PDB file of C-alpha atoms in Angstrom:
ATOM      1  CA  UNK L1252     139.988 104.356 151.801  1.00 58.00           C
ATOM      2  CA  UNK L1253     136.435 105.222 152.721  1.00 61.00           C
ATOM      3  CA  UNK L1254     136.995 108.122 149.132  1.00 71.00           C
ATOM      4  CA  UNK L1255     137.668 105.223 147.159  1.00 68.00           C
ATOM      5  CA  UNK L1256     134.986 103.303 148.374  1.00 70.00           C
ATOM      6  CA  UNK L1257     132.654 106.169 147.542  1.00 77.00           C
ATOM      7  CA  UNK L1258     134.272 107.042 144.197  1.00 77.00           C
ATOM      8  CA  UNK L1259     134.092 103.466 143.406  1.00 75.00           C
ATOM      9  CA  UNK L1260     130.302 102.918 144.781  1.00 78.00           C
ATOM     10  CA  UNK L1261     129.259 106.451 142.507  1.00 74.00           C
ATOM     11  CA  UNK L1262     131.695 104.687 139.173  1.00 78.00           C
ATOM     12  CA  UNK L1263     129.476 102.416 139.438  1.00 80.00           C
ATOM     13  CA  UNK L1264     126.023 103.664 139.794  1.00 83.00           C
ATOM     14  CA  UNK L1265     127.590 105.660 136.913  1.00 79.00           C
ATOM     15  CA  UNK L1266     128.034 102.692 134.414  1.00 81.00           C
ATOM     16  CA  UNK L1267     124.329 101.082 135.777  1.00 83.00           C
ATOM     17  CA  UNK L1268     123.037 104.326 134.710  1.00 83.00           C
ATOM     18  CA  UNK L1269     124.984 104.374 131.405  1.00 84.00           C
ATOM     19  CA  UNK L1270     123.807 100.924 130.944  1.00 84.00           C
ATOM     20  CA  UNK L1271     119.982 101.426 131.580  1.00 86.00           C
ATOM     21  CA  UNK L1272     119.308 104.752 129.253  1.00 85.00           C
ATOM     22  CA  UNK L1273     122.061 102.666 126.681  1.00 88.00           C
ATOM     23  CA  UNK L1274     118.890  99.810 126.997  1.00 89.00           C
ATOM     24  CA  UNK L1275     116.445 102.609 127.078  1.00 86.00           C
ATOM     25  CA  UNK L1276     117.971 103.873 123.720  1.00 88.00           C
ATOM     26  CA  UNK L1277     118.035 100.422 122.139  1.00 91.00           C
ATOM     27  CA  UNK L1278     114.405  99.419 123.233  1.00 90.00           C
ATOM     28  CA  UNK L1279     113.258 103.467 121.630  1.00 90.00           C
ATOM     29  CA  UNK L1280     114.870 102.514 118.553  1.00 90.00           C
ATOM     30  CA  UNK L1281     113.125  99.002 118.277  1.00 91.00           C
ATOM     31  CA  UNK L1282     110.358 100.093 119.292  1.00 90.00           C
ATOM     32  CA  UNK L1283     110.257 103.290 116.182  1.00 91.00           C
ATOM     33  CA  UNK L1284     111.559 100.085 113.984  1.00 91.00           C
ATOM     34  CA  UNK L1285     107.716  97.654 114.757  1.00 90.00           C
ATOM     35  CA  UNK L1286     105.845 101.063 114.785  1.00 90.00           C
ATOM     36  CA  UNK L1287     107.251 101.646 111.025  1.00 89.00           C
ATOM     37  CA  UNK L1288     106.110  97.863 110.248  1.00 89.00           C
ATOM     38  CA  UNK L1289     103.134  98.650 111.663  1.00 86.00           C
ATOM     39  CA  UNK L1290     102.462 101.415 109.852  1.00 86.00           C
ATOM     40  CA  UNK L1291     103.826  99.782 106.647  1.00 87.00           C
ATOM     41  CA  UNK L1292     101.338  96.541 106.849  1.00 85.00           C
ATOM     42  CA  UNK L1293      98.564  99.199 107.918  1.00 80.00           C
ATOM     43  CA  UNK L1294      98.947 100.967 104.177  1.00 84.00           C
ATOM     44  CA  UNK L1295      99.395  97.112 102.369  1.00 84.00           C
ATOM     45  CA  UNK L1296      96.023  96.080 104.312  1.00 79.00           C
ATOM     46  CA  UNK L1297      94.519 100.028 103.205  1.00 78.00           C
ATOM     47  CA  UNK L1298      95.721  99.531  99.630  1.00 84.00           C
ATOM     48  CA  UNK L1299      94.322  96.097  99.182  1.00 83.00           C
ATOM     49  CA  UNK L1300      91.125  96.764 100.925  1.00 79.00           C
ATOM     50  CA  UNK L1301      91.026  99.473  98.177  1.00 81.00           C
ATOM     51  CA  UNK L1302      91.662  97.484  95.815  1.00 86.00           C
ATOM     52  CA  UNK L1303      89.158  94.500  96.563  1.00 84.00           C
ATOM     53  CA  UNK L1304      86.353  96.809  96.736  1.00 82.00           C
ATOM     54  CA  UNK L1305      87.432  98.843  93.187  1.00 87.00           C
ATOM     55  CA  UNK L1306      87.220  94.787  92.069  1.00 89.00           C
ATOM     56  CA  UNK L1307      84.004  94.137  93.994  1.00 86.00           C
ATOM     57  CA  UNK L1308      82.034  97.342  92.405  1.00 87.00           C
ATOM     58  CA  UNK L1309      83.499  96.401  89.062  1.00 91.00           C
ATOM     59  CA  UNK L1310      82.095  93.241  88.901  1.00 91.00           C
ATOM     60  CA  UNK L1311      79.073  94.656  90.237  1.00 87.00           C
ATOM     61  CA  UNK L1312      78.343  97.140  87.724  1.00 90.00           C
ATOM     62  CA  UNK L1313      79.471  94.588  84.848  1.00 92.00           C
ATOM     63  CA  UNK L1314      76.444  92.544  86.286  1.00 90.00           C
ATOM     64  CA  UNK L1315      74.318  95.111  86.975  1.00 89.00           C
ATOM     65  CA  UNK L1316      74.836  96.275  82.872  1.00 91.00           C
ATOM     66  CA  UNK L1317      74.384  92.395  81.530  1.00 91.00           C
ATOM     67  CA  UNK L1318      71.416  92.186  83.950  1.00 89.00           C
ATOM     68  CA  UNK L1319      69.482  95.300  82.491  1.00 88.00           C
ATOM     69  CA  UNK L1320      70.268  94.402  79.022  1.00 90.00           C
ATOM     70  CA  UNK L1321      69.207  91.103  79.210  1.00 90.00           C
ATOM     71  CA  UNK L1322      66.139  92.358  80.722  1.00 86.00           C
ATOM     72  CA  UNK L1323      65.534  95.155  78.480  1.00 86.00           C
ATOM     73  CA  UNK L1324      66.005  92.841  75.198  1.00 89.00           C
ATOM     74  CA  UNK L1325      63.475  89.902  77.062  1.00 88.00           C
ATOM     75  CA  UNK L1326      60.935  92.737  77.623  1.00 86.00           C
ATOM     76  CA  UNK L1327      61.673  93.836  74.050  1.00 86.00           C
ATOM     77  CA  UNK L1328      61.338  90.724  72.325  1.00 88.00           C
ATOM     78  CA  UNK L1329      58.070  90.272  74.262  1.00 86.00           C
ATOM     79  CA  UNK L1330      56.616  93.101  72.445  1.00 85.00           C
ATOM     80  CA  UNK L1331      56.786  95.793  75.907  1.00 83.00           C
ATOM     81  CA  UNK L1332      58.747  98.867  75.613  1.00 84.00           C
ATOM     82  CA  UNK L1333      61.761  98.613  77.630  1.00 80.00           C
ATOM     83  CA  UNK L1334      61.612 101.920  78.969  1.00 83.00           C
ATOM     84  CA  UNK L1335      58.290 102.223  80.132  1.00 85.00           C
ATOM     85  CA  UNK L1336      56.084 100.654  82.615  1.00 84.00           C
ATOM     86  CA  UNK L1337      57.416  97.367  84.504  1.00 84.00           C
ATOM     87  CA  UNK L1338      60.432  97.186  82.355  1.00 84.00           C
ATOM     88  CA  UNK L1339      61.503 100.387  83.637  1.00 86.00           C
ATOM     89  CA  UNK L1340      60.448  99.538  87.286  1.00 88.00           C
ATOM     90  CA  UNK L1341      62.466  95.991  86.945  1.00 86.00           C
ATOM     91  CA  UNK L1342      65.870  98.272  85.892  1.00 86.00           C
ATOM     92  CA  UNK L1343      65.405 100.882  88.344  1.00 88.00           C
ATOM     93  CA  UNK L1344      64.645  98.060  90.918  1.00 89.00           C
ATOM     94  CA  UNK L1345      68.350  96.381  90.069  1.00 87.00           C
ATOM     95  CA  UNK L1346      69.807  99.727  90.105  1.00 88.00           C
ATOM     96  CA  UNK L1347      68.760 100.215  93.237  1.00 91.00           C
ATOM     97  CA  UNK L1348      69.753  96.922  94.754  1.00 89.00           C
ATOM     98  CA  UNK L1349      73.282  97.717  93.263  1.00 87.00           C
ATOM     99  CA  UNK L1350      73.511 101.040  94.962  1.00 89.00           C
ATOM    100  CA  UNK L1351      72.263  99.317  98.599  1.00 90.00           C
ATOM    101  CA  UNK L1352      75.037  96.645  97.919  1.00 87.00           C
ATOM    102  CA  UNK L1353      77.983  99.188  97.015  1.00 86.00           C
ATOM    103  CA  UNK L1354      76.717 100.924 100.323  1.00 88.00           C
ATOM    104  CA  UNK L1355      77.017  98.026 102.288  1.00 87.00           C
ATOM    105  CA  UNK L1356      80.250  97.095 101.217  1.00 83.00           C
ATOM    106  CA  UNK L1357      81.293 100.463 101.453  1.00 83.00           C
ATOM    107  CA  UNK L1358      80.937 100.532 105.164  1.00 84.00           C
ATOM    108  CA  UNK L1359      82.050  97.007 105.659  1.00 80.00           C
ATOM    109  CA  UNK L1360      85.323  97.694 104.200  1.00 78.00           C
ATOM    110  CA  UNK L1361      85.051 100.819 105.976  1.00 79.00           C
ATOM    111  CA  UNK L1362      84.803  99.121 109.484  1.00 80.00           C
ATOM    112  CA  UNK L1363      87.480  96.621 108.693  1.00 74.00           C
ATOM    113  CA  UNK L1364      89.898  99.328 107.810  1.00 71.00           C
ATOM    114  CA  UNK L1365      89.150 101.239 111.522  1.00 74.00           C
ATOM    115  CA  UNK L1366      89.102  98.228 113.357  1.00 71.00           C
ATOM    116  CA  UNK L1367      92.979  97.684 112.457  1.00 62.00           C
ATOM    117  CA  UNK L1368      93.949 100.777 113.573  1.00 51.00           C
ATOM    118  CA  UNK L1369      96.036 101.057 117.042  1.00 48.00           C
ATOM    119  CA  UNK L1370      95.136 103.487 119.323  1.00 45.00           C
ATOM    120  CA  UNK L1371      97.128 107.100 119.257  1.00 42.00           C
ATOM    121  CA  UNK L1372      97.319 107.203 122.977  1.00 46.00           C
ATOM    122  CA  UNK L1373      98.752 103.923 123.426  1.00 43.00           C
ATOM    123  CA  UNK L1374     102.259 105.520 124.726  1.00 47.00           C
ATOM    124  CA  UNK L1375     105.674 103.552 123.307  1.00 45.00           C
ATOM    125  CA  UNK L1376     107.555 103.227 126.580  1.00 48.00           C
ATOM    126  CA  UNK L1377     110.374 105.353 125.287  1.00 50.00           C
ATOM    127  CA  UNK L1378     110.446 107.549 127.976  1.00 53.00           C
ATOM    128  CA  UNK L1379     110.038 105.509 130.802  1.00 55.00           C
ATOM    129  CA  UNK L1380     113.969 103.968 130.404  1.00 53.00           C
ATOM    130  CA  UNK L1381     115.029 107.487 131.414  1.00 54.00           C
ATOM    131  CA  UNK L1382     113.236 108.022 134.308  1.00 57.00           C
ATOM    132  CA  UNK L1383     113.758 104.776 135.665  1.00 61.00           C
ATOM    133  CA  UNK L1384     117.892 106.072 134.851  1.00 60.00           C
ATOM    134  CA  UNK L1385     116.682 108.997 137.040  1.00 61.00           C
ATOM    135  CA  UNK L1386     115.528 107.432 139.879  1.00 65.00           C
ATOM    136  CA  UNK L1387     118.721 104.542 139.982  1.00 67.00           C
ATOM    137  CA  UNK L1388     120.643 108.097 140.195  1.00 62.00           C
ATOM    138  CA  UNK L1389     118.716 109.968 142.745  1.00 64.00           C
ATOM    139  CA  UNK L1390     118.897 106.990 144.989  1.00 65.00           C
ATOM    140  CA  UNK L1391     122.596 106.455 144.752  1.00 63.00           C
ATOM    141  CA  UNK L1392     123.084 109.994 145.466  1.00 60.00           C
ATOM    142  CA  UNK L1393     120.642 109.934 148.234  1.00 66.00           C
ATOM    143  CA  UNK L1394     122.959 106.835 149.609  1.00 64.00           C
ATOM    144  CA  UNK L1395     126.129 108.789 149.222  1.00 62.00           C
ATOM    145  CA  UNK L1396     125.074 111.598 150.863  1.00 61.00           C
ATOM    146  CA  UNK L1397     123.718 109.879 154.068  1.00 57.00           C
TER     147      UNK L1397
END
């Protein structure tokens, strides 16, 4: 009786085990299936960050162009050359205030993109099911065997 009891007692540390890498198995899988969502909602918020700022610079330069025209055909309907003295210093002035604002939004978007990131070391928990299986083992052995 006291073999049966032990067979019985190891059966079912046997199916616990089973049971807790079986969990271990499922939670690895879910957890691979929200890392792929992750990574999935990562490259929609890269790709219309991208976007947005290919919009932004557009519109940018669009204005920048009108602006400099507009100026260039005030200063030449005044009678000063457009490409000389403080007609050129206005253009090259806008230009400039352009390229500062590209830059800024360049490292905004920049920023935004690295601050959504997750962290590479941040482990998944994947592992931990089977040593936890391990231990349940070890124990029951350890039980059997004194």
């Amino acid at each position: 009786m006291a073999q049966l009891a032990t067979i019985a007692s190891l059966a079912g540390t046997g199916l616990a085990v089973y049971g807790q890498v079986r969990q271990g198995q499922q939670q690895k899988a879910t957890t691979k299936a929200q890392e792929a969502n992750l990574r999935a909602q990562q490259t929609a918020q890269v790709e219309q960050a991208a976007a947005q700022a290919a919009a932004n610079q557009r519109d940018r330069q669009d204005k920048l162009a009108s602006t400099i025209a507009s100026a260039r055909a005030r200063a030449a309907a005044s009678g000063v050359a457009p490409d000389e003295g403080s007609a050129a210093a206005l253009t090259a002035g806008l230009a400039t205030d352009a390229a500062k604002a590209t830059a800024e939004d360049a490292s905004l978007m920049s920023t935004r993109l690295a601050s959504g990131r997750r962290s590479l070391l941040a482990s998944d928990g994947s592992l931990n099911s089977y040593l936890r299986a391990g231990q349940s083992l070890g124990g029951a052995v350890r039980n059997l065997l004194s």
